[in-house]
Short mmCIF file of C-alpha atoms in Angstrom, two decimals:
data_model
loop_
_atom_site.label_atom_id
_atom_site.label_comp_id
_atom_site.label_asym_id
_atom_site.label_seq_id
_atom_site.Cartn_x
_atom_site.Cartn_y
_atom_site.Cartn_z
CA MET A 1 2.32 -0.69 26.13
CA ARG A 2 3.33 -3.98 24.78
CA GLY A 3 -0.34 -4.08 23.67
CA LEU A 4 0.99 -1.57 21.03
CA HIS A 5 3.36 -3.95 19.29
CA ARG A 6 1.05 -6.16 18.89
CA LEU A 7 -1.64 -3.70 17.65
CA ALA A 8 0.65 -2.73 14.62
CA LEU A 9 0.75 -6.50 13.51
CA THR A 10 -3.14 -7.23 14.01
CA CYS A 11 -3.17 -3.47 11.68
CA ALA A 12 -0.85 -5.80 9.33
CA LEU A 13 -3.57 -8.49 8.95
CA SER A 14 -6.58 -6.54 9.12
CA LEU A 15 -6.38 -3.74 6.82
CA ALA A 16 -4.21 -5.46 4.00
CA PHE A 17 -6.33 -5.37 0.87
CA ALA A 18 -5.10 -8.59 -1.33
CA PRO A 19 -7.26 -10.71 0.61
CA ALA A 20 -10.06 -9.81 -1.38
CA PHE A 21 -10.04 -11.04 -4.04
CA ALA A 22 -9.01 -14.17 -3.02
CA ALA A 23 -12.14 -14.19 -0.18
CA ASP A 24 -14.98 -13.29 -2.53
CA ALA A 25 -14.22 -14.89 -5.43
CA ALA A 26 -15.90 -17.97 -6.59
CA LYS A 27 -14.63 -21.74 -7.10
CA PRO A 28 -13.97 -22.89 -10.64
CA ALA A 29 -15.31 -26.18 -12.26
CA ASP A 30 -11.71 -27.83 -11.29
CA PRO A 31 -9.26 -25.67 -9.18
CA ALA A 32 -6.37 -28.25 -10.21
CA VAL A 33 -6.82 -27.16 -13.84
CA ALA A 34 -8.94 -24.06 -14.65
CA ALA A 35 -6.45 -22.02 -11.47
CA PRO A 36 -2.65 -22.95 -12.67
CA SER A 37 -4.33 -22.47 -16.66
CA ARG A 38 -5.76 -19.09 -15.31
CA ASP A 39 -2.77 -17.84 -13.57
CA LYS A 40 -0.54 -18.75 -16.53
CA ALA A 41 -2.39 -16.85 -18.84
CA LEU A 42 -2.13 -13.62 -16.61
CA LEU A 43 1.62 -13.94 -16.44
CA ALA A 44 1.93 -13.91 -19.97
CA TYR A 45 -0.79 -11.10 -20.48
CA GLN A 46 1.83 -9.27 -17.49
CA HIS A 47 4.42 -10.14 -19.87
CA ASP A 48 2.57 -8.65 -23.43
CA LEU A 49 2.16 -5.33 -21.23
CA VAL A 50 5.32 -4.75 -20.07
CA SER A 51 6.94 -5.93 -24.14
CA VAL A 52 3.99 -3.23 -25.00
CA LEU A 53 4.74 -0.55 -22.30
CA ALA A 54 9.11 -1.34 -21.93
CA PRO A 55 9.72 1.01 -25.47
CA ARG A 56 7.38 4.00 -24.10
CA ALA A 57 9.59 7.63 -23.32
CA ASP A 58 7.65 8.89 -20.62
CA ALA A 59 7.89 7.76 -16.68
CA MET A 60 4.73 6.89 -15.45
CA PRO A 61 4.19 4.02 -18.39
CA LEU A 62 7.44 2.94 -17.91
CA LEU A 63 6.38 2.89 -13.81
CA ALA A 64 4.16 0.98 -14.65
CA ALA A 65 5.85 -1.22 -16.80
CA ALA A 66 8.37 -1.62 -13.89
CA ILE A 67 5.75 -2.83 -10.76
CA LEU A 68 4.25 -5.17 -13.94
CA SER A 69 7.25 -6.50 -14.43
CA ARG A 70 8.31 -7.38 -10.78
CA PRO A 71 6.90 -10.90 -10.76
CA LEU A 72 8.10 -11.76 -13.90
CA THR A 73 10.94 -14.46 -14.23
CA ASP A 74 11.84 -14.08 -17.81
CA LEU A 75 12.26 -10.82 -19.26
CA PRO A 76 15.30 -9.61 -21.18
CA LYS A 77 17.88 -7.46 -19.10
CA PHE A 78 15.51 -4.14 -21.42
CA ASN A 79 12.34 -4.99 -19.51
CA ASN A 80 13.22 -6.55 -16.70
CA PHE A 81 12.08 -4.76 -12.91
CA HIS A 82 15.86 -3.25 -12.53
CA GLY A 83 15.76 -1.58 -16.17
CA LEU A 84 12.41 -0.33 -16.24
CA ILE A 85 12.59 1.74 -12.81
CA ASP A 86 16.60 2.60 -14.07
CA ARG A 87 14.98 4.02 -17.20
CA ALA A 88 12.15 5.54 -15.92
CA ALA A 89 13.83 7.45 -13.40
CA GLN A 90 15.82 9.35 -16.63
CA ALA A 91 12.70 8.98 -18.97
CA ASP A 92 10.72 12.56 -19.30
CA GLY A 93 8.06 13.34 -16.92
CA ALA A 94 10.39 11.89 -14.28
CA ALA A 95 11.05 14.72 -12.23
CA ASP A 96 7.43 15.24 -11.43
CA ILE A 97 7.26 11.24 -9.90
CA ALA A 98 10.97 10.99 -8.81
CA ALA A 99 10.42 10.06 -5.61
CA ALA A 100 7.36 7.72 -6.17
CA ILE A 101 10.15 6.09 -8.59
CA SER A 102 12.84 5.80 -5.68
CA TRP A 103 10.35 4.65 -3.36
CA THR A 104 9.09 1.69 -6.48
CA ARG A 105 13.16 1.38 -6.87
CA LEU A 106 13.04 0.03 -2.81
CA ALA A 107 12.51 -3.33 -4.36
CA ASP A 108 14.97 -3.37 -6.38
CA CYS A 109 17.15 -5.77 -4.45
CA ASP A 110 18.47 -8.74 -3.22
CA SER A 111 16.04 -10.28 -0.49
CA LYS A 112 17.62 -13.94 -0.43
CA ALA A 113 20.78 -11.43 0.39
CA ASP A 114 19.00 -10.02 2.74
CA ALA A 115 19.92 -6.43 0.84
CA CYS A 116 16.47 -5.07 1.02
CA PRO A 117 15.82 -2.08 0.30
CA ASN A 118 17.70 -0.92 -1.95
CA THR A 119 20.05 1.09 -0.08
CA SER A 120 20.46 3.87 -2.48
CA ALA A 121 17.17 4.62 -3.57
CA LEU A 122 16.12 5.01 0.07
CA GLU A 123 19.62 7.62 0.59
CA GLN A 124 17.61 9.51 -2.57
CA LEU A 125 14.82 9.69 -1.07
CA THR A 126 15.79 11.29 2.43
CA THR A 127 17.30 13.96 -0.20
CA GLN A 128 13.98 14.21 -2.93
CA ALA A 129 10.72 13.76 0.12
CA PRO A 130 13.07 14.74 3.78
CA ASP A 131 9.52 16.56 4.82
CA ASN A 132 7.89 12.81 4.59
CA ALA A 133 7.62 10.87 7.78
CA ALA A 134 7.38 7.32 5.65
CA VAL A 135 11.09 8.26 4.45
CA TRP A 136 12.63 8.58 7.54
CA LEU A 137 9.87 5.47 9.40
CA LEU A 138 11.99 3.04 6.45
CA LYS A 139 15.14 4.24 8.19
CA ILE A 140 14.08 3.95 11.33
CA GLY A 141 13.54 -0.11 10.36
CA GLU A 142 16.85 0.05 8.68
CA ASP A 143 18.97 1.48 11.91
CA THR A 144 17.01 -0.82 13.87
CA ARG A 145 18.70 -3.75 11.95
CA ASN A 146 21.50 -2.29 12.13
CA MET A 147 21.54 -1.63 15.30
CA LYS A 148 21.85 1.79 15.28
CA GLN A 149 19.68 3.17 18.01
CA ASP A 150 20.79 6.36 18.79
CA ALA A 151 20.33 6.87 14.42
CA ALA A 152 16.95 5.46 14.86
CA ARG A 153 15.85 7.57 17.65
CA ALA A 154 17.25 10.73 15.53
CA ASP A 155 14.86 9.25 12.55
CA LEU A 156 12.51 9.24 14.90
CA ALA A 157 12.56 13.42 15.77
CA LYS A 158 12.56 13.57 12.05
CA ALA A 159 9.24 11.64 11.39
CA ALA A 160 7.84 13.06 13.31
CA ASN A 161 8.70 16.75 12.31
CA ALA A 162 8.09 16.13 8.80
CA LYS A 163 5.01 17.53 6.89
CA LEU A 164 2.91 14.17 5.45
CA TYR A 165 3.05 10.68 5.76
CA GLU A 166 3.12 9.72 1.15
CA ASP A 167 4.13 5.80 0.51
CA TYR A 168 2.92 6.44 -2.99
CA ALA A 169 0.54 3.98 -3.59
CA GLY A 170 -1.75 6.66 -5.47
CA THR A 171 0.52 7.14 -7.78
CA SER A 172 1.33 3.36 -8.58
CA LEU A 173 -2.26 2.56 -8.74
CA LYS A 174 -2.57 6.01 -11.35
CA ALA A 175 0.32 4.81 -13.51
CA LEU A 176 -1.19 1.08 -13.04
CA ALA A 177 -4.54 1.68 -13.95
CA ASN A 178 -3.55 3.98 -17.14
CA SER A 179 -1.70 1.30 -18.81
CA VAL A 180 -2.77 -1.95 -18.74
CA GLY A 181 -5.98 -0.75 -21.53
CA ILE A 182 -2.95 -0.45 -23.53
CA LEU A 183 -3.70 -4.21 -24.12
CA PRO A 184 -7.62 -6.34 -23.84
CA PRO A 185 -7.12 -8.94 -21.76
CA PRO A 186 -7.29 -12.31 -23.66
CA ALA A 187 -10.24 -14.36 -22.75
CA ASP A 188 -8.52 -17.47 -20.67
CA THR A 189 -7.54 -14.20 -18.50
CA TYR A 190 -10.55 -14.27 -17.26
CA ASP A 191 -12.10 -16.19 -14.64
CA SER A 192 -14.74 -18.56 -15.81
CA ALA A 193 -16.62 -18.55 -12.51
CA ASN A 194 -17.24 -14.46 -12.58
CA ALA A 195 -18.99 -11.94 -14.41
CA SER A 196 -16.90 -8.66 -14.72
CA GLY A 197 -14.73 -10.52 -17.31
CA ALA A 198 -11.92 -7.99 -18.62
CA ALA A 199 -12.38 -4.86 -16.18
CA GLY A 200 -11.61 -7.68 -13.54
CA VAL A 201 -8.96 -8.79 -14.75
CA GLN A 202 -7.80 -5.02 -14.56
CA VAL A 203 -9.34 -4.49 -11.40
CA VAL A 204 -6.87 -7.49 -10.63
CA LEU A 205 -3.54 -5.82 -11.84
CA VAL A 206 -4.01 -3.19 -11.03
CA TYR A 207 -4.93 -3.34 -7.49
CA GLY A 208 -3.11 -6.06 -6.17
CA LEU A 209 0.32 -4.75 -7.94
CA ALA A 210 0.09 -1.46 -5.93
CA ASN A 211 -0.77 -3.56 -2.77
CA ALA A 212 2.62 -5.44 -2.99
CA GLN A 213 5.05 -2.30 -3.63
CA PRO A 214 7.21 -1.77 -0.64
CA GLN A 215 6.10 -0.26 2.70
CA PRO A 216 7.59 0.83 6.46
CA VAL A 217 7.55 -1.85 8.71
CA LEU A 218 5.57 -0.51 11.56
CA GLN A 219 6.53 -2.96 14.10
CA VAL A 220 9.75 -1.14 14.21
CA THR A 221 8.14 2.34 15.05
CA ALA A 222 5.64 0.93 17.15
CA LYS A 223 8.46 -0.76 19.24
CA LEU A 224 10.06 2.28 19.52
CA CYS A 225 7.31 4.08 20.93
CA GLU A 226 6.65 1.49 23.39
CA SER A 227 9.76 3.38 25.52
CA ALA A 228 7.23 6.19 25.57
CA ALA A 229 6.45 5.67 29.04
CA GLY A 230 9.63 6.29 30.33
CA ASP A 231 10.82 9.53 28.42
CA ALA A 232 9.00 12.44 28.12
CA SER A 233 10.63 12.86 24.41
CA ILE A 234 10.41 10.03 22.81
CA LYS A 235 6.50 10.10 23.92
CA ALA A 236 6.28 13.33 22.48
CA ASP A 237 7.97 12.32 19.42
CA CYS A 238 5.42 9.63 18.81
CA LEU A 239 2.41 11.76 19.31
CA LYS A 240 3.63 14.03 17.16
CA LEU A 241 4.59 11.39 14.62
CA GLY A 242 1.07 10.10 15.24
CA LYS A 243 -0.98 13.69 14.34
CA VAL A 244 1.39 12.91 10.83
CA LEU A 245 0.86 9.34 10.42
CA GLU A 246 -3.46 9.94 11.09
CA TRP A 247 -3.92 12.22 7.81
CA GLY A 248 -1.02 10.14 5.93
CA SER A 249 -2.22 8.80 2.86
CA SER A 250 -1.65 5.26 4.22
CA PRO A 251 -4.94 3.17 6.12
CA LEU A 252 -1.72 1.54 7.73
CA GLY A 253 -0.17 4.26 8.61
CA ARG A 254 -2.95 6.32 9.82
CA SER A 255 -4.24 2.85 11.54
CA LEU A 256 -0.89 3.35 13.61
CA GLY A 257 -0.89 6.97 14.64
CA LEU A 258 -4.53 6.81 15.73
CA HIS A 259 -3.67 4.29 17.94
CA LEU A 260 -0.59 6.25 19.15
CA ARG A 261 -3.12 8.74 20.31
CA GLU A 262 -5.32 6.35 21.35
CA VAL A 263 -2.51 4.83 24.17
CA LEU A 264 -0.37 7.94 24.72
CA ALA A 265 -2.70 11.01 24.77
CA ASP A 266 -3.01 12.26 28.22
CA ASP A 267 -6.75 13.01 28.45
CA PRO A 268 -9.25 10.45 27.86
CA ALA A 269 -11.54 12.12 25.50
CA GLN A 270 -8.05 11.96 23.14
CA GLN A 271 -8.30 8.90 23.79
CA GLU A 272 -11.56 7.71 23.06
CA ASP A 273 -11.73 9.61 19.82
CA ALA A 274 -9.17 7.98 18.64
CA LYS A 275 -10.68 4.41 19.75
CA HIS A 276 -13.77 5.32 17.46
CA ALA A 277 -12.18 6.87 14.93
CA ARG A 278 -9.69 3.19 14.19
CA LEU A 279 -12.73 1.39 14.68
CA SER A 280 -13.93 3.34 11.65
CA LEU A 281 -10.92 3.18 9.59
CA ILE A 282 -10.91 -0.83 9.86
CA TRP A 283 -15.52 -0.45 8.56
CA GLN A 284 -13.41 1.05 5.70
CA VAL A 285 -10.52 -1.13 4.87
CA GLN A 286 -12.95 -4.02 5.59
CA SER A 287 -15.58 -2.35 3.20
CA PHE A 288 -13.15 -1.33 0.60
CA SER A 289 -12.14 -4.68 0.99
CA ARG A 290 -15.81 -6.32 -0.02
CA LEU A 291 -16.69 -4.07 -2.78
CA LEU A 292 -12.96 -5.25 -4.35
CA GLY A 293 -14.40 -8.87 -4.35
CA ARG A 294 -17.79 -7.37 -5.66
CA ALA A 295 -15.29 -6.38 -8.55
CA GLN A 296 -14.84 -9.48 -9.66
CA ASN A 297 -18.81 -10.39 -10.31
CA ASP A 298 -19.73 -6.94 -11.18
CA ALA A 299 -18.07 -5.12 -14.57
CA ALA A 300 -19.45 -1.84 -13.34
CA VAL A 301 -18.05 -1.16 -10.33
CA ALA A 302 -14.58 -2.99 -11.64
CA GLN A 303 -14.58 -0.42 -14.20
CA HIS A 304 -15.07 2.71 -11.58
CA LEU A 305 -12.48 1.29 -9.53
CA VAL A 306 -9.89 1.55 -12.13
CA THR A 307 -11.44 4.81 -13.21
CA ILE A 308 -10.60 6.76 -10.06
CA ALA A 309 -7.41 4.87 -10.29
CA ARG A 310 -6.49 6.70 -13.31
CA ARG A 311 -7.59 10.77 -11.83
CA GLY A 312 -5.10 9.64 -9.14
CA GLY A 313 -5.09 10.52 -5.38
CA THR A 314 -3.30 8.89 -2.25
CA GLU A 315 -4.97 5.60 -1.41
CA MET A 316 -6.64 6.82 1.32
CA SER A 317 -8.43 9.60 -0.61
CA LEU A 318 -9.41 6.83 -3.83
CA LEU A 319 -10.90 4.27 -0.76
CA LEU A 320 -13.17 6.82 0.36
CA THR A 321 -13.94 8.05 -2.99
CA ALA A 322 -14.75 4.51 -4.07
CA LEU A 323 -17.09 4.18 -0.33
CA ARG A 324 -18.65 7.35 -1.31
CA ASP A 325 -19.73 6.28 -4.65
CA ASN A 326 -21.16 2.84 -4.24
CA ASN A 327 -22.95 4.60 -1.69
CA ILE A 328 -21.40 3.27 1.39
CA PRO A 329 -21.01 4.79 5.34
CA THR A 330 -17.58 6.11 6.36
CA GLU A 331 -18.82 5.90 9.58
CA ALA A 332 -18.46 2.53 11.68
CA PRO A 333 -22.40 1.38 12.60
CA ALA A 334 -23.07 2.30 16.44
CA ASP A 335 -23.21 -1.25 17.23
CA TRP A 336 -20.55 -2.90 14.58
CA LYS A 337 -17.33 -4.70 16.01
CA PRO A 338 -14.59 -5.94 14.11
CA PRO A 339 -14.12 -9.69 12.91
CA SER A 340 -12.46 -12.01 14.45
CA ALA A 341 -9.62 -13.13 12.54
CA SER A 342 -11.45 -16.62 12.46
CA GLN A 343 -14.79 -15.08 11.27
CA PRO A 344 -14.97 -14.98 7.58
CA GLN A 345 -15.85 -11.52 6.27
CA GLY A 346 -19.01 -11.81 4.03
#
């Protein structure tokens, strides 16, 4: 069972979306000058977006403003992350996305003081979304860190009996995609080596910032399930949790769920089916990562990716929609194998 912990770490690396922009973007002519200049322009554009969105009274644009503001350090209290996410929670329409707002508020904490995630936001989530396994996986992480092993075991049971796994990335994508168009990106935010222009800037902001939203530390749950070999009740709960994760909103969560079935299921046919499904999941995510890379040189692809984010859905459903709309198979080819960590993913 030691391989389970290692696999969770591997998934966290192989399923990350953000590297697509760095891996496939063409190099500027003079990186020492062009890259810092563009980065500065992008941050200024983000700052302007926050300033325009901050006076809004609706929850979704305020959620977008909060996410946009989070990396910025020079904002007044009214427009900073803490102020904006608090206002989003009290704004018109907040009840419809209350759990998504609380999820984002998990990041309203001091990481240097080891005070993350925000404990009040996590407690609020346990009452707002008690049937969401993702909330209890967050609790597993917190209780394990605080050496509350009995509480972590109880969290696992609650996660196993949850109805869904939802990390609200789809809500973040929708909020951002519907907000970044409020101001056109200035020309100095474009990457002159690429051809996607304003649409390319928008897709970087939408998918890049949504990808930075809080996530449960899945390795902690994986490690807890390692003890399943010697404890029938833990094994049963881990298998139940795996089924919830397999149909969850997150590629990372789905990957862990499939691996739990592959390792813990007694039926060899179930093990093989989970192994095949996980291979196709890696194919799907790496194909989507390449599609994000293409978006930096193809304005039509970039515009489409922002458009599907505006429609809403889960991270997983948006990923599959993007692949199908671009005629990319969602099943891995029969002879396909994931590239190694050192192998380029061109």
